[in-house]
Amino acid sequence: MFSVLCNRVWYAVYFTLLHPMLKWLLRKVTGKCELLRICYGEQVGAPRTRAIEKSLKHSKFQALKRLLTDNHVNIDQAVEQILSIKSITVEVHPQFQPTIHICLTQICGYREFITELESVRKTPYSSENNRHEEMLLELWRKLMPDVPLQSRYNRQWGDIGFQGDDPMTDFRGMGLLGLQNLLYFATQHNSTARQVLAHSHHPQYGYSFAIVGINLTGVAHQLLISGALKTHFYNVVQGKPKLDHFHQVYCYLFHEFDKFWLAEKPHIMEFNKVKAKFAKRIVMHLKDRNATLSMKCVTSEAK
Amino acid sequence: MGLLTILKKMKQKEKEVRLLMLGLDNAGKTTILKKFNGEDINTISPTLGFNIKTLEHRGFKLNIWDVGGQKSLRSYWRNYFESTDGLIWVVDSADRRRLSDCKEELHQLLVEERLAGATLLVFANKQDLPGALPAEEIKEALELDLIKTHHWLIQGCSAVTGENLLQGMDWIIQDISSRIFTMD
C-alpha cells in the first residue's frame, strides 16, 4: 500500500516538476526540443514512435496531447502544428518533417485500425449471408482438400475442431473476425495450417483446431486493444495497419501456440491456463521495443 | 451491533459454496458467469476446458466452475463433481433441435452419486431471443417433474440482459444454505 502511494507521488512529482525541468535543461543545452531529440536519437520503428507517443502524452500543449485521442487527425495539419508550436525550422532540420509524419501516421493509424477491426469482430457470423457461408465452406476445402463435406450441417465439422454440426454458433464474440483469421491462415500458410491441424489430432495431446483458433483471435484482439501490438506494428508497418497485417500476426500466434502446446503437453482441460501462459509470454516478448511477431520460416509460402 | 452479531457475521464470511455450471455448448454458461460477475460479455470465445470464478454474494463465498460443454469434453465433467453444493444446468431455450440431447445429458448427471446432495437450478437462458421457448415448456421438454432426488427450480433468464440471473442465484444459495448451514 505504502509503496503504491510512494510510486504515485514519485510519478506526480516527476512528470509535473522534474521531467519539465530536465526537458528545459536539455533544450537549452542541445538547442533541440524533445521531439527533435527523439527523431535524431531513437532508432526508427517502435523505439522512435513509442518515444514520440510518450512525449506527446506528457506535453504541456493540449493541442499535442489531443493527437493521441482525437478521431480522424489530419496528419499534414498536425505536423504543421508541431513545427509552429516547437518553432522548428524545416531548412535546419530537413529530416524532421517526414520522420514525424511517419510516426504520427503510425500512432493515429493504430487507433483508427482498432475501430475498423472492431466493426469486423462485431459482425456476427450469419448462415443467411452467402458470403459468410462461402468463406466457411472455403475454410473446409483449404484444410481438408481431399475430403468433401457431405452436407452443411454435419458432424464432420468436428474434424477441423468446431464443437458441433454447425460452426455458426462457435464464432461468438469474435464474429466474422474469427472466421477471417482462420481462413487467412488456411489460405496464405496452407501447409503450415494443415500441419498444425494434424498436430491438433494427436490422440493424447490433441486440441480442437477451430475452437483454439477462435480463442487465439481473442488473444490477438486483446493484444491489439491493450496496445501491446504497437511494438510489432510500429516496427513492421510504416503507415496505418491493415486487416492483412492483423491476420499475419494471427498466423504467427497460431503457429507459435501449436509449438508451445506440444512442448507443454497439457491435458485439454488445462487449455485456459496454457492460453494465459502463452499470452503472457507474447506480452513479455513485445516489451522489447525491437520485437516483431513474424512467421519467418514460412513466408516463402505466401508467394 | 452486539458481539454476537459480529461473531455471526464473521462466521457467515466463511460460508463457502461450490457451484458447478454445466450444459451443452453454446448454452451461455460463460456469459452467465461473466454477466453475474459484472464483466464484459462481448468478447467471449468458446470454452475449451473450464473457467473458475470466486465471488462474494450475500455473505457467501461462491466458487463457480464453468466447464466447456462440447461433446468431446463432457466425459471430463465428472472430474468436477466432488463437493459440489449446487448444480446450475444452463439451457439454450432457442435451440429446439438439441433439447432431447439436453434432457439426456441432464438426467445422466442426476444419477451421479457425487452429485446426490446438490441443489439443481435450471437456467432457461436466452429468453431475449425471439425463438426462445418459455421456461414452462423447457420444463416439460426436460421432464423436470420426474426429478425426485434433488431440490430443483427452473428459472427463465437472459445472460445478455442479465434478467432473472440474480433471482436464480439467490434461490440456489438460499436452498443450499438452508440445507448446509442451518446446523451453525
Short mmCIF file of C-alpha atoms in Angstrom, two decimals:
data_model
loop_
_atom_site.label_atom_id
_atom_site.label_comp_id
_atom_site.label_asym_id
_atom_site.label_seq_id
_atom_site.Cartn_x
_atom_site.Cartn_y
_atom_site.Cartn_z
CA MET A 1 0.00 0.00 0.00
CA PHE A 2 2.72 2.40 1.10
CA SER A 3 4.91 1.58 -1.86
CA VAL A 4 1.99 2.19 -4.23
CA LEU A 5 1.46 5.59 -2.66
CA CYS A 6 5.19 6.39 -2.91
CA ASN A 7 5.13 5.37 -6.54
CA ARG A 8 2.20 7.67 -7.27
CA VAL A 9 3.79 10.60 -5.50
CA TRP A 10 7.04 9.98 -7.36
CA TYR A 11 5.18 9.82 -10.68
CA ALA A 12 3.35 13.07 -9.97
CA VAL A 13 6.50 14.87 -8.86
CA TYR A 14 8.47 13.50 -11.78
CA PHE A 15 6.03 14.47 -14.52
CA THR A 16 4.94 17.85 -13.14
CA LEU A 17 8.30 19.05 -11.86
CA LEU A 18 11.42 17.08 -12.66
CA HIS A 19 10.61 15.98 -16.20
CA PRO A 20 9.76 19.51 -17.48
CA MET A 21 12.91 20.86 -15.76
CA LEU A 22 15.01 18.17 -17.39
CA LYS A 23 13.40 18.83 -20.77
CA TRP A 24 14.03 22.58 -20.38
CA LEU A 25 17.65 21.97 -19.44
CA LEU A 26 18.22 19.57 -22.35
CA ARG A 27 16.55 22.00 -24.70
CA LYS A 28 18.90 24.80 -23.59
CA VAL A 29 21.98 22.61 -23.81
CA THR A 30 21.26 20.84 -27.11
CA GLY A 31 19.18 23.56 -28.73
CA LYS A 32 16.57 20.96 -29.70
CA CYS A 33 13.09 20.21 -28.31
CA GLU A 34 12.28 16.70 -27.08
CA LEU A 35 10.51 15.65 -30.30
CA LEU A 36 13.58 16.66 -32.33
CA ARG A 37 15.93 14.86 -29.97
CA ILE A 38 13.83 11.69 -30.28
CA CYS A 39 13.81 11.89 -34.09
CA TYR A 40 17.59 12.24 -34.13
CA GLY A 41 18.41 9.85 -31.31
CA GLU A 42 15.93 6.99 -31.37
CA GLN A 43 16.12 4.11 -33.78
CA VAL A 44 13.42 4.02 -36.47
CA GLY A 45 10.36 1.86 -35.72
CA ALA A 46 8.83 1.16 -32.33
CA PRO A 47 11.69 2.72 -30.29
CA ARG A 48 11.17 6.07 -32.04
CA THR A 49 7.39 6.04 -32.48
CA ARG A 50 6.71 4.94 -28.91
CA ALA A 51 9.06 7.65 -27.60
CA ILE A 52 7.22 10.26 -29.68
CA GLU A 53 3.91 8.93 -28.35
CA LYS A 54 5.14 9.22 -24.77
CA SER A 55 6.43 12.71 -25.36
CA LEU A 56 3.09 13.85 -26.81
CA LYS A 57 1.26 12.28 -23.88
CA HIS A 58 3.20 14.33 -21.37
CA SER A 59 3.29 17.50 -23.43
CA LYS A 60 2.13 20.71 -21.79
CA PHE A 61 0.32 21.68 -25.02
CA GLN A 62 -3.26 20.39 -25.10
CA ALA A 63 -3.21 20.51 -28.91
CA LEU A 64 -0.40 17.93 -28.94
CA LYS A 65 -1.99 15.75 -26.26
CA ARG A 66 -5.17 15.65 -28.30
CA LEU A 67 -3.35 13.97 -31.19
CA LEU A 68 -3.44 10.82 -29.05
CA THR A 69 -7.20 10.84 -28.51
CA ASP A 70 -8.89 12.66 -31.42
CA ASN A 71 -10.50 10.70 -34.21
CA HIS A 72 -9.59 11.42 -37.83
CA VAL A 73 -6.49 13.50 -37.19
CA ASN A 74 -5.28 15.32 -40.30
CA ILE A 75 -1.61 14.31 -40.22
CA ASP A 76 -0.34 17.11 -42.51
CA GLN A 77 -2.01 19.73 -40.35
CA ALA A 78 -0.75 18.08 -37.17
CA VAL A 79 2.83 18.17 -38.48
CA GLU A 80 2.49 21.88 -39.33
CA GLN A 81 1.11 22.48 -35.86
CA ILE A 82 4.09 20.77 -34.22
CA LEU A 83 6.55 22.75 -36.39
CA SER A 84 4.94 26.00 -35.33
CA ILE A 85 4.46 25.19 -31.62
CA LYS A 86 8.02 23.94 -31.32
CA SER A 87 9.44 26.66 -33.65
CA ILE A 88 11.29 24.11 -35.75
CA THR A 89 12.83 25.42 -38.96
CA VAL A 90 12.40 22.90 -41.76
CA GLU A 91 15.59 24.06 -43.53
CA VAL A 92 17.68 23.42 -40.41
CA HIS A 93 16.11 20.02 -39.71
CA PRO A 94 15.02 18.65 -43.11
CA GLN A 95 14.56 15.11 -41.83
CA PHE A 96 12.20 16.05 -39.02
CA GLN A 97 9.11 16.65 -41.11
CA PRO A 98 9.00 13.27 -42.93
CA THR A 99 10.05 11.44 -39.77
CA ILE A 100 7.37 12.91 -37.51
CA HIS A 101 4.88 12.39 -40.34
CA ILE A 102 5.51 8.63 -40.31
CA CYS A 103 5.37 8.48 -36.51
CA LEU A 104 2.06 10.32 -36.35
CA THR A 105 0.59 8.17 -39.13
CA GLN A 106 1.53 5.09 -37.15
CA ILE A 107 0.22 6.44 -33.84
CA CYS A 108 -3.14 7.65 -35.20
CA GLY A 109 -3.36 4.72 -37.62
CA TYR A 110 -3.19 2.19 -34.79
CA ARG A 111 -6.14 3.85 -33.10
CA GLU A 112 -8.18 4.04 -36.29
CA PHE A 113 -7.35 0.43 -37.07
CA ILE A 114 -8.88 -0.66 -33.75
CA THR A 115 -12.19 0.91 -34.82
CA GLU A 116 -12.02 -0.86 -38.19
CA LEU A 117 -11.19 -4.21 -36.67
CA GLU A 118 -13.93 -3.89 -34.07
CA SER A 119 -16.52 -3.49 -36.80
CA VAL A 120 -15.44 -6.83 -38.31
CA ARG A 121 -15.42 -8.52 -34.91
CA LYS A 122 -18.85 -7.15 -34.06
CA THR A 123 -20.32 -8.52 -37.30
CA PRO A 124 -21.90 -11.80 -36.21
CA TYR A 125 -21.48 -14.84 -38.41
CA SER A 126 -24.78 -15.40 -40.22
CA SER A 127 -25.75 -18.56 -42.09
CA GLU A 128 -28.15 -16.41 -44.12
CA ASN A 129 -25.26 -14.40 -45.54
CA ASN A 130 -23.95 -16.12 -48.68
CA ARG A 131 -20.55 -14.52 -48.38
CA HIS A 132 -20.13 -15.83 -44.82
CA GLU A 133 -21.27 -19.29 -45.87
CA GLU A 134 -18.90 -19.32 -48.83
CA MET A 135 -15.97 -18.38 -46.59
CA LEU A 136 -16.85 -21.18 -44.18
CA LEU A 137 -17.01 -23.77 -46.96
CA GLU A 138 -13.75 -22.40 -48.37
CA LEU A 139 -12.15 -22.96 -44.96
CA TRP A 140 -13.16 -26.61 -45.13
CA ARG A 141 -11.78 -27.01 -48.65
CA LYS A 142 -8.48 -25.41 -47.72
CA LEU A 143 -8.00 -27.53 -44.63
CA MET A 144 -9.45 -30.79 -45.94
CA PRO A 145 -8.79 -30.72 -49.71
CA ASP A 146 -9.15 -34.49 -50.03
CA VAL A 147 -12.33 -34.93 -48.01
CA PRO A 148 -15.56 -33.48 -49.39
CA LEU A 149 -18.03 -32.09 -46.87
CA GLN A 150 -21.12 -34.32 -47.01
CA SER A 151 -23.57 -31.59 -46.01
CA ARG A 152 -23.62 -28.14 -44.45
CA TYR A 153 -24.94 -29.39 -41.09
CA ASN A 154 -22.70 -32.26 -40.31
CA ARG A 155 -20.57 -33.70 -37.52
CA GLN A 156 -17.63 -33.57 -39.97
CA TRP A 157 -17.03 -30.01 -38.79
CA GLY A 158 -15.63 -31.62 -35.66
CA ASP A 159 -12.69 -32.88 -37.77
CA ILE A 160 -11.40 -29.33 -38.11
CA GLY A 161 -12.21 -28.59 -34.48
CA PHE A 162 -15.63 -26.99 -34.36
CA GLN A 163 -17.85 -28.03 -31.47
CA GLY A 164 -20.96 -29.38 -33.12
CA ASP A 165 -22.57 -29.80 -36.51
CA ASP A 166 -23.00 -26.08 -37.18
CA PRO A 167 -19.90 -23.89 -36.82
CA MET A 168 -22.06 -20.75 -36.77
CA THR A 169 -22.55 -20.85 -33.01
CA ASP A 170 -18.81 -21.14 -32.35
CA PHE A 171 -17.75 -17.71 -33.58
CA ARG A 172 -19.48 -15.95 -30.68
CA GLY A 173 -17.89 -12.69 -29.56
CA MET A 174 -15.18 -12.91 -32.24
CA GLY A 175 -17.78 -12.79 -35.01
CA LEU A 176 -16.62 -12.63 -38.60
CA LEU A 177 -13.08 -11.81 -37.48
CA GLY A 178 -12.71 -15.35 -36.11
CA LEU A 179 -13.58 -16.84 -39.48
CA GLN A 180 -11.46 -14.38 -41.47
CA ASN A 181 -8.45 -15.15 -39.29
CA LEU A 182 -8.84 -18.91 -39.75
CA LEU A 183 -9.39 -18.59 -43.49
CA TYR A 184 -6.35 -16.34 -43.94
CA PHE A 185 -4.18 -18.85 -42.07
CA ALA A 186 -5.54 -21.77 -44.10
CA THR A 187 -5.08 -19.88 -47.37
CA GLN A 188 -1.85 -17.94 -47.03
CA HIS A 189 0.02 -20.54 -44.99
CA ASN A 190 -1.76 -23.63 -46.18
CA SER A 191 0.85 -26.27 -45.48
CA THR A 192 1.61 -24.83 -42.03
CA ALA A 193 -2.10 -24.66 -41.20
CA ARG A 194 -2.60 -28.27 -42.26
CA GLN A 195 0.44 -29.33 -40.31
CA VAL A 196 -0.98 -27.58 -37.23
CA LEU A 197 -4.35 -29.24 -37.90
CA ALA A 198 -2.61 -32.62 -37.99
CA HIS A 199 -0.97 -31.85 -34.63
CA SER A 200 -4.39 -31.00 -33.22
CA HIS A 201 -5.47 -34.58 -33.99
CA HIS A 202 -2.83 -36.06 -31.69
CA PRO A 203 -4.56 -38.82 -29.68
CA GLN A 204 -3.14 -37.65 -26.37
CA TYR A 205 -2.18 -34.01 -26.75
CA GLY A 206 -4.70 -33.02 -29.39
CA TYR A 207 -6.96 -29.99 -29.23
CA SER A 208 -9.90 -28.52 -31.16
CA PHE A 209 -8.25 -26.67 -34.05
CA ALA A 210 -11.04 -24.20 -34.89
CA ILE A 211 -12.04 -23.54 -31.28
CA VAL A 212 -8.42 -22.89 -30.33
CA GLY A 213 -8.23 -20.68 -33.42
CA ILE A 214 -11.20 -18.61 -32.28
CA ASN A 215 -9.68 -18.32 -28.82
CA LEU A 216 -6.45 -17.10 -30.44
CA THR A 217 -8.44 -14.44 -32.30
CA GLY A 218 -9.44 -13.40 -28.79
CA VAL A 219 -5.77 -13.31 -27.73
CA ALA A 220 -4.76 -11.24 -30.78
CA HIS A 221 -7.70 -8.90 -30.23
CA GLN A 222 -6.73 -8.38 -26.60
CA LEU A 223 -3.11 -7.68 -27.61
CA LEU A 224 -4.35 -5.04 -30.03
CA ILE A 225 -6.77 -3.36 -27.60
CA SER A 226 -4.24 -3.28 -24.75
CA GLY A 227 -1.70 -1.57 -27.02
CA ALA A 228 0.80 -4.42 -26.74
CA LEU A 229 0.76 -4.87 -30.53
CA LYS A 230 2.04 -1.32 -31.05
CA THR A 231 5.61 -2.60 -30.81
CA HIS A 232 5.05 -5.01 -33.69
CA PHE A 233 3.04 -2.68 -35.93
CA TYR A 234 5.37 0.30 -35.41
CA ASN A 235 8.29 -1.91 -36.38
CA VAL A 236 6.69 -3.57 -39.37
CA VAL A 237 4.15 -1.14 -40.87
CA GLN A 238 5.28 2.32 -41.98
CA GLY A 239 1.73 3.67 -42.08
CA LYS A 240 -1.65 2.64 -40.80
CA PRO A 241 -2.07 -1.12 -40.24
CA LYS A 242 -4.45 -3.04 -42.47
CA LEU A 243 -6.50 -6.14 -41.78
CA ASP A 244 -3.90 -8.33 -43.52
CA HIS A 245 -1.26 -7.16 -41.04
CA PHE A 246 -3.51 -8.34 -38.23
CA HIS A 247 -4.13 -11.67 -39.98
CA GLN A 248 -0.35 -12.12 -40.25
CA VAL A 249 0.02 -11.61 -36.51
CA TYR A 250 -2.72 -14.20 -36.05
CA CYS A 251 -0.88 -16.75 -38.20
CA TYR A 252 2.26 -16.18 -36.15
CA LEU A 253 0.29 -16.68 -32.92
CA PHE A 254 -1.35 -19.89 -34.12
CA HIS A 255 1.93 -21.37 -35.31
CA GLU A 256 3.67 -20.41 -32.07
CA PHE A 257 0.80 -21.63 -29.92
CA ASP A 258 0.90 -25.02 -31.57
CA LYS A 259 4.61 -25.36 -30.79
CA PHE A 260 4.02 -24.12 -27.25
CA TRP A 261 1.18 -26.58 -26.68
CA LEU A 262 3.18 -29.54 -27.98
CA ALA A 263 6.10 -28.59 -25.75
CA GLU A 264 3.90 -28.20 -22.66
CA LYS A 265 1.98 -31.43 -23.31
CA PRO A 266 -1.03 -30.39 -21.26
CA HIS A 267 -4.43 -32.01 -20.86
CA ILE A 268 -7.15 -30.39 -22.97
CA MET A 269 -8.97 -29.24 -19.81
CA GLU A 270 -5.94 -27.09 -18.96
CA PHE A 271 -6.39 -25.04 -22.11
CA ASN A 272 -7.22 -21.75 -20.38
CA LYS A 273 -4.15 -21.98 -18.17
CA VAL A 274 -1.91 -22.69 -21.17
CA LYS A 275 -3.54 -19.90 -23.17
CA ALA A 276 -2.94 -17.40 -20.36
CA LYS A 277 0.69 -18.50 -20.06
CA PHE A 278 1.15 -18.20 -23.81
CA ALA A 279 -0.43 -14.72 -23.95
CA LYS A 280 1.79 -13.57 -21.08
CA ARG A 281 4.83 -14.79 -22.95
CA ILE A 282 3.84 -12.82 -26.05
CA VAL A 283 3.26 -9.68 -23.98
CA MET A 284 6.72 -10.08 -22.42
CA HIS A 285 8.25 -10.53 -25.87
CA LEU A 286 6.58 -7.32 -27.08
CA LYS A 287 8.09 -5.34 -24.21
CA ASP A 288 11.34 -5.46 -26.14
CA ARG A 289 10.93 -2.49 -28.47
CA ASN A 290 12.73 -4.23 -31.33
CA ALA A 291 10.36 -7.19 -31.24
CA THR A 292 8.17 -8.30 -34.15
CA LEU A 293 5.71 -11.18 -34.50
CA SER A 294 6.53 -12.53 -37.92
CA MET A 295 6.38 -16.04 -39.31
CA LYS A 296 9.89 -16.09 -40.73
CA CYS A 297 10.14 -19.77 -41.54
CA VAL A 298 7.06 -19.92 -43.73
CA THR A 299 6.96 -16.58 -45.53
CA SER A 300 8.02 -18.24 -48.76
CA GLU A 301 4.63 -19.95 -48.88
CA ALA A 302 2.81 -16.68 -49.20
CA LYS A 303 4.12 -16.11 -52.72
CA MET B 1 -24.16 -4.18 16.99
CA GLY B 2 -23.53 -6.76 19.68
CA LEU B 3 -20.63 -9.15 19.95
CA LEU B 4 -22.87 -12.00 18.86
CA THR B 5 -23.85 -10.22 15.68
CA ILE B 6 -20.21 -9.60 14.85
CA LEU B 7 -19.34 -13.23 15.51
CA LYS B 8 -22.27 -14.31 13.39
CA LYS B 9 -21.14 -12.05 10.57
CA MET B 10 -17.62 -13.45 10.75
CA LYS B 11 -18.99 -16.95 10.67
CA GLN B 12 -21.01 -16.12 7.59
CA LYS B 13 -17.89 -14.86 5.86
CA GLU B 14 -16.52 -18.36 5.96
CA LYS B 15 -19.51 -19.87 4.23
CA GLU B 16 -18.20 -21.29 1.01
CA VAL B 17 -20.45 -22.66 -1.68
CA ARG B 18 -19.25 -24.64 -4.65
CA LEU B 19 -21.39 -24.30 -7.75
CA LEU B 20 -20.88 -26.34 -10.90
CA MET B 21 -22.26 -24.89 -14.11
CA LEU B 22 -22.85 -27.35 -16.95
CA GLY B 23 -24.88 -27.59 -20.14
CA LEU B 24 -24.45 -28.17 -23.87
CA ASP B 25 -22.04 -25.99 -25.83
CA ASN B 26 -23.39 -22.55 -26.72
CA ALA B 27 -25.88 -22.62 -23.82
CA GLY B 28 -24.39 -19.43 -22.40
CA LYS B 29 -22.55 -20.67 -19.30
CA THR B 30 -19.55 -18.37 -19.60
CA THR B 31 -21.80 -15.41 -20.45
CA ILE B 32 -23.88 -16.04 -17.30
CA LEU B 33 -20.74 -16.26 -15.20
CA LYS B 34 -19.26 -13.06 -16.61
CA LYS B 35 -22.53 -11.13 -16.50
CA PHE B 36 -23.10 -12.17 -12.90
CA ASN B 37 -19.58 -11.04 -12.07
CA GLY B 38 -20.08 -7.70 -13.85
CA GLU B 39 -17.55 -8.40 -16.63
CA ASP B 40 -17.65 -7.59 -20.34
CA ILE B 41 -19.64 -10.24 -22.22
CA ASN B 42 -18.93 -9.07 -25.76
CA THR B 43 -15.61 -10.80 -26.40
CA ILE B 44 -16.33 -14.36 -25.29
CA SER B 45 -14.86 -17.34 -27.18
CA PRO B 46 -15.99 -20.96 -26.80
CA THR B 47 -14.73 -22.51 -23.56
CA LEU B 48 -12.16 -25.22 -24.02
CA GLY B 49 -11.51 -26.60 -20.55
CA PHE B 50 -13.02 -24.56 -17.75
CA ASN B 51 -13.24 -21.18 -16.04
CA ILE B 52 -13.41 -20.68 -12.31
CA LYS B 53 -14.54 -17.51 -10.55
CA THR B 54 -14.65 -16.84 -6.85
CA LEU B 55 -17.00 -14.09 -5.82
CA GLU B 56 -18.75 -12.79 -2.73
CA HIS B 57 -22.52 -12.73 -2.83
CA ARG B 58 -24.88 -12.07 0.08
CA GLY B 59 -22.23 -13.03 2.58
CA PHE B 60 -21.31 -16.25 0.82
CA LYS B 61 -18.11 -17.06 -0.94
CA LEU B 62 -19.15 -18.63 -4.22
CA ASN B 63 -16.75 -20.80 -6.18
CA ILE B 64 -18.34 -21.12 -9.57
CA TRP B 65 -16.95 -23.67 -12.02
CA ASP B 66 -17.90 -23.17 -15.63
CA VAL B 67 -16.91 -26.21 -17.69
CA GLY B 68 -16.93 -26.37 -21.50
CA GLY B 69 -19.96 -28.14 -22.97
CA GLN B 70 -18.78 -29.53 -26.29
CA LYS B 71 -19.38 -33.24 -26.71
CA SER B 72 -15.73 -34.27 -26.54
CA LEU B 73 -15.37 -32.53 -23.17
CA ARG B 74 -18.46 -33.98 -21.49
CA SER B 75 -16.62 -37.10 -20.35
CA TYR B 76 -14.42 -34.81 -18.23
CA TRP B 77 -17.37 -33.23 -16.40
CA ARG B 78 -17.07 -35.95 -13.75
CA ASN B 79 -13.69 -34.54 -12.70
CA TYR B 80 -15.51 -31.52 -11.29
CA PHE B 81 -18.32 -33.27 -9.34
CA GLU B 82 -16.53 -33.56 -6.00
CA SER B 83 -18.03 -31.48 -3.15
CA THR B 84 -20.48 -29.71 -5.42
CA ASP B 85 -23.21 -27.97 -3.40
CA GLY B 86 -25.23 -26.78 -6.34
CA LEU B 87 -25.53 -27.71 -9.99
CA ILE B 88 -26.53 -25.00 -12.45
CA TRP B 89 -27.77 -26.53 -15.68
CA VAL B 90 -27.87 -23.98 -18.49
CA VAL B 91 -30.18 -24.44 -21.48
CA ASP B 92 -30.25 -22.53 -24.76
CA SER B 93 -34.03 -22.05 -24.90
CA ALA B 94 -33.88 -21.23 -28.60
CA ASP B 95 -32.05 -24.43 -29.58
CA ARG B 96 -35.08 -26.70 -30.04
CA ARG B 97 -33.09 -29.14 -32.18
CA ARG B 98 -30.91 -30.26 -29.30
CA LEU B 99 -33.46 -30.26 -26.45
CA SER B 100 -33.58 -34.06 -26.32
CA ASP B 101 -29.77 -34.17 -26.15
CA CYS B 102 -30.01 -31.64 -23.39
CA LYS B 103 -32.55 -33.74 -21.46
CA GLU B 104 -30.46 -36.88 -21.71
CA GLU B 105 -27.26 -35.21 -20.53
CA LEU B 106 -29.07 -33.68 -17.54
CA HIS B 107 -30.73 -36.92 -16.45
CA GLN B 108 -27.41 -38.71 -16.72
CA LEU B 109 -25.92 -36.23 -14.29
CA LEU B 110 -28.72 -36.65 -11.78
CA VAL B 111 -27.91 -40.31 -11.18
CA GLU B 112 -24.29 -39.47 -10.34
CA GLU B 113 -23.58 -40.39 -6.75
CA ARG B 114 -21.24 -37.47 -6.17
CA LEU B 115 -23.95 -35.01 -7.16
CA ALA B 116 -26.57 -36.69 -4.98
CA GLY B 117 -26.82 -33.92 -2.42
CA ALA B 118 -26.63 -31.00 -4.82
CA THR B 119 -29.39 -28.48 -5.41
CA LEU B 120 -30.33 -28.11 -9.08
CA LEU B 121 -31.03 -24.80 -10.75
CA VAL B 122 -32.01 -24.91 -14.41
CA PHE B 123 -31.47 -21.65 -16.25
CA ALA B 124 -33.73 -21.48 -19.33
CA ASN B 125 -31.35 -18.98 -20.93
CA LYS B 126 -31.66 -16.72 -23.99
CA GLN B 127 -35.23 -15.64 -23.20
CA ASP B 128 -34.35 -12.41 -25.05
CA LEU B 129 -34.24 -14.30 -28.38
CA PRO B 130 -37.46 -14.28 -30.43
CA GLY B 131 -37.47 -18.07 -30.95
CA ALA B 132 -36.94 -18.95 -27.29
CA LEU B 133 -39.25 -21.41 -25.58
CA PRO B 134 -40.63 -20.19 -22.25
CA ALA B 135 -39.34 -21.79 -19.04
CA GLU B 136 -42.56 -23.79 -18.63
CA GLU B 137 -42.04 -25.53 -21.98
CA ILE B 138 -38.37 -26.18 -21.25
CA LYS B 139 -39.52 -27.80 -18.00
CA GLU B 140 -41.77 -30.16 -19.96
CA ALA B 141 -39.11 -30.92 -22.59
CA LEU B 142 -36.51 -31.75 -19.94
CA GLU B 143 -39.06 -33.73 -17.88
CA LEU B 144 -38.07 -31.94 -14.73
CA ASP B 145 -41.19 -33.11 -12.90
CA LEU B 146 -39.71 -36.60 -12.84
CA ILE B 147 -36.88 -35.42 -10.61
CA LYS B 148 -37.49 -36.56 -7.04
CA THR B 149 -33.88 -36.86 -5.91
CA HIS B 150 -32.86 -33.21 -5.93
CA HIS B 151 -34.31 -29.87 -4.90
CA TRP B 152 -34.80 -28.09 -8.21
CA LEU B 153 -36.08 -24.91 -9.78
CA ILE B 154 -36.29 -23.71 -13.36
CA GLN B 155 -35.73 -20.04 -14.00
CA GLY B 156 -36.17 -18.31 -17.35
CA CYS B 157 -33.34 -15.79 -17.83
CA SER B 158 -31.20 -13.86 -20.27
CA ALA B 159 -27.47 -13.70 -19.71
CA VAL B 160 -27.20 -10.87 -22.24
CA THR B 161 -29.65 -8.55 -20.47
CA GLY B 162 -28.97 -10.02 -17.03
CA GLU B 163 -32.69 -10.60 -16.49
CA ASN B 164 -33.50 -13.03 -13.65
CA LEU B 165 -29.90 -14.15 -13.11
CA LEU B 166 -29.97 -12.78 -9.60
CA GLN B 167 -33.28 -14.46 -8.76
CA GLY B 168 -31.90 -17.83 -9.82
CA MET B 169 -28.65 -17.40 -7.93
CA ASP B 170 -30.44 -16.20 -4.81
CA TRP B 171 -32.69 -19.23 -4.86
CA ILE B 172 -29.89 -21.77 -5.22
CA ILE B 173 -27.84 -20.16 -2.48
CA GLN B 174 -30.82 -19.93 -0.19
CA ASP B 175 -31.64 -23.59 -0.80
CA ILE B 176 -28.07 -24.71 -0.23
CA SER B 177 -27.65 -22.63 2.89
CA SER B 178 -30.88 -23.95 4.41
CA ARG B 179 -29.54 -27.48 3.91
CA ILE B 180 -25.95 -26.97 4.92
CA PHE B 181 -25.57 -24.07 7.22
CA THR B 182 -28.62 -24.47 9.47
CA MET B 183 -26.59 -26.52 11.95
CA ASP B 184 -24.45 -23.49 12.88
#
